[in-house]
């Protein structure tokens, strides 16, 4: 899929683990792991809002597009 | 993860369908026995009924009996598919591609039953005048086609439902 998730980079930059983020945004670790590994088919606005709020970033920082 | 449902309607439905399947299976067995008995009747009851009928009448009756047995067999397969759908609803997970396939198969079975009933009509028309004291009571309705169309549409609904469920499961 040409849409990429840059959650790993954002977490690394903030010295935060996926478990920490999971506790702060109240989303299961399993779901965040699906998102991080690019296996998610869709993302809710509420999820995007919670992650951006906790990581202090914009949706564009989390999502990328890799065209051909 | 879906949990199995404890629904009295589903339980009743499943019991009724299992009784229906057993009833159809017994009817097929009895019909087959009656079929053999009729055509090998030493007292010649059939010969008396067909006293004034042409010799081909035996074959027309044979054809009608065979087609009736075929309808019962198709009906049994239809009930088996329905039992599997009821089971999946009971498991709490009805929107799966397998159920769409089952509904498609049920629709084709309904069409096949309709086609077999249609094929019986000319044989019945040939035979009926020779059976004045023994009416066959064969009639024809188009409800099978309506049922098949309904099932084809429901199969589409279930296929779409299964796709939507897969999408939802991939939503974070």
Coordinates of C-alpha atoms in Angstrom, one line a residue, chain B:
Chain B
X1 CA -14.2 -12.4 18.9
X2 CA -17.8 -13.4 18.6
X3 CA -19.5 -15.4 21.2
X4 CA -22.0 -18.2 20.6
X5 CA -25.6 -17.0 20.9
X6 CA -28.2 -18.7 23.2
X7 CA -31.2 -17.8 21.1
X8 CA -34.4 -19.8 21.5
X9 CA -35.4 -18.9 17.9
X10 CA -32.2 -20.3 16.5
X11 CA -32.4 -23.4 18.6
X12 CA -36.0 -24.0 17.5
X13 CA -35.1 -23.3 13.9
X14 CA -32.3 -25.8 14.0
X15 CA -34.4 -28.5 15.6
X16 CA -37.2 -27.9 13.1
X17 CA -34.7 -28.1 10.2
X18 CA -33.1 -31.3 11.5
X19 CA -36.6 -32.9 11.8
X20 CA -37.4 -31.7 8.3
X21 CA -34.1 -33.1 7.0
X22 CA -34.9 -36.5 8.7
X23 CA -38.4 -36.4 7.3
X24 CA -37.2 -35.7 3.8
X25 CA -34.6 -38.5 4.1
X26 CA -37.3 -40.9 5.3
X27 CA -39.6 -39.8 2.5
X28 CA -36.9 -40.5 -0.1
X29 CA -36.4 -44.0 1.4
X30 CA -40.1 -44.7 1.5
X31 CA -40.7 -43.3 -2.0
X32 CA -37.8 -45.5 -3.3
X33 CA -39.3 -48.6 -1.6
X34 CA -42.8 -47.7 -2.9
X35 CA -41.3 -47.1 -6.3
X36 CA -39.7 -50.5 -6.4
X37 CA -42.8 -52.2 -4.9
X38 CA -45.1 -50.5 -7.5
X39 CA -43.1 -51.5 -10.5
X40 CA -42.6 -55.0 -9.3
X41 CA -46.1 -55.5 -7.9
X42 CA -47.0 -59.2 -8.2
X43 CA -50.7 -58.4 -7.9
X44 CA -50.5 -56.0 -10.7
X45 CA -52.3 -53.0 -9.1
X46 CA -50.5 -50.6 -11.5
X47 CA -51.5 -52.8 -14.4
X48 CA -55.1 -52.4 -13.4
X49 CA -54.8 -48.6 -13.1
X50 CA -53.2 -48.5 -16.5
X51 CA -55.5 -51.0 -18.1
X52 CA -56.6 -48.6 -20.8
X53 CA -53.3 -46.6 -20.9
X54 CA -50.7 -46.9 -23.7
X55 CA -47.6 -48.9 -22.8
X56 CA -45.5 -45.7 -22.6
X57 CA -47.6 -44.6 -19.6
X58 CA -45.3 -46.8 -17.4
X59 CA -42.3 -44.7 -18.5
X60 CA -44.2 -41.4 -17.9
X61 CA -45.0 -42.6 -14.3
X62 CA -41.4 -43.8 -13.9
X63 CA -40.2 -40.3 -15.1
X64 CA -42.5 -38.4 -12.7
X65 CA -41.5 -40.7 -9.8
X66 CA -37.8 -40.2 -10.6
X67 CA -38.2 -36.4 -10.8
X68 CA -40.1 -36.3 -7.5
X69 CA -37.3 -38.2 -5.9
X70 CA -34.8 -35.7 -7.4
X71 CA -36.8 -32.8 -6.0
X72 CA -36.7 -34.4 -2.5
X73 CA -32.9 -34.8 -2.8
X74 CA -32.5 -31.2 -3.8
X75 CA -34.7 -30.2 -1.0
X76 CA -32.5 -32.1 1.4
X77 CA -29.4 -30.3 0.2
X78 CA -31.2 -27.0 0.6
X79 CA -32.0 -27.8 4.2
X80 CA -28.4 -28.8 4.9
X81 CA -27.2 -25.4 3.6
X82 CA -29.8 -23.7 5.8
X83 CA -28.7 -25.6 8.9
X84 CA -25.1 -24.5 8.3
X85 CA -26.2 -20.9 8.0
X86 CA -28.3 -21.2 11.3
X87 CA -25.1 -22.7 12.9
X88 CA -23.0 -19.7 11.9
X89 CA -25.7 -17.3 13.2
X90 CA -25.6 -19.3 16.4
X91 CA -21.8 -18.9 16.6
X92 CA -22.4 -15.1 16.4
X93 CA -20.5 -14.7 13.1
X94 CA -23.0 -14.8 10.2
X95 CA -21.3 -12.3 7.9
X96 CA -18.7 -14.6 6.4
X97 CA -18.1 -15.3 2.7
X98 CA -19.0 -19.0 3.3
X99 CA -22.6 -18.0 4.1
X100 CA -22.8 -16.0 0.8
X101 CA -21.7 -19.1 -1.0
X102 CA -24.3 -21.2 0.9
X103 CA -27.1 -18.7 -0.1
X104 CA -25.9 -18.8 -3.7
X105 CA -26.0 -22.6 -3.6
X106 CA -29.5 -22.5 -2.0
X107 CA -30.7 -20.1 -4.8
X108 CA -29.3 -22.5 -7.5
X109 CA -31.0 -25.5 -5.7
X110 CA -34.3 -23.5 -5.7
X111 CA -34.0 -22.9 -9.4
X112 CA -33.1 -26.6 -10.0
X113 CA -36.3 -27.6 -8.0
X114 CA -38.3 -25.2 -10.2
X115 CA -36.8 -26.6 -13.4
X116 CA -37.5 -30.2 -12.3
X117 CA -41.1 -29.3 -11.4
X118 CA -41.4 -27.7 -14.9
X119 CA -40.0 -30.9 -16.5
X120 CA -42.7 -32.9 -14.7
X121 CA -45.5 -31.0 -16.3
X122 CA -45.5 -32.5 -19.8
X123 CA -45.2 -36.0 -18.3
X124 CA -48.2 -35.3 -16.0
X125 CA -50.2 -33.9 -18.9
X126 CA -49.6 -37.1 -20.8
X127 CA -50.4 -39.3 -17.9
X128 CA -53.3 -37.6 -16.2
X129 CA -56.0 -38.5 -18.8
X130 CA -55.3 -42.2 -18.2
X131 CA -55.6 -41.8 -14.4
X132 CA -59.2 -40.7 -13.9
X133 CA -59.6 -42.5 -10.6
X134 CA -56.1 -41.7 -9.4
X135 CA -55.3 -37.9 -9.9
X136 CA -51.6 -37.0 -9.7
X137 CA -52.3 -33.5 -8.3
X138 CA -49.3 -31.9 -9.9
X139 CA -49.5 -28.1 -10.1
X140 CA -46.9 -25.5 -10.9
X141 CA -46.1 -22.1 -9.3
X142 CA -43.4 -19.6 -9.9
X143 CA -42.6 -19.2 -6.2
X144 CA -39.3 -21.1 -6.7
X145 CA -38.1 -18.4 -9.0
X146 CA -39.1 -15.7 -6.5
X147 CA -37.3 -17.6 -3.8
X148 CA -34.2 -18.1 -5.9
X149 CA -34.0 -14.3 -6.7
X150 CA -34.4 -13.5 -3.0
X151 CA -31.6 -15.9 -2.1
X152 CA -29.3 -14.5 -4.8
X153 CA -29.9 -11.0 -3.5
X154 CA -29.3 -12.1 0.1
X155 CA -26.1 -13.8 -1.0
X156 CA -25.0 -10.4 -2.4
X157 CA -26.0 -8.8 0.9
X158 CA -24.0 -11.3 2.9
X159 CA -20.9 -11.0 0.6
X160 CA -21.0 -7.2 1.0
X161 CA -21.5 -7.6 4.8
X162 CA -18.5 -9.9 4.9
X163 CA -16.4 -7.3 3.0
X164 CA -17.5 -4.5 5.3
X165 CA -16.7 -6.7 8.4
X166 CA -13.2 -7.4 7.0
X167 CA -12.7 -3.6 6.5
X168 CA -14.0 -2.8 10.0
X169 CA -11.7 -5.4 11.5
X170 CA -8.7 -3.7 9.8
X171 CA -9.8 -0.3 11.2
X172 CA -7.7 1.1 14.1

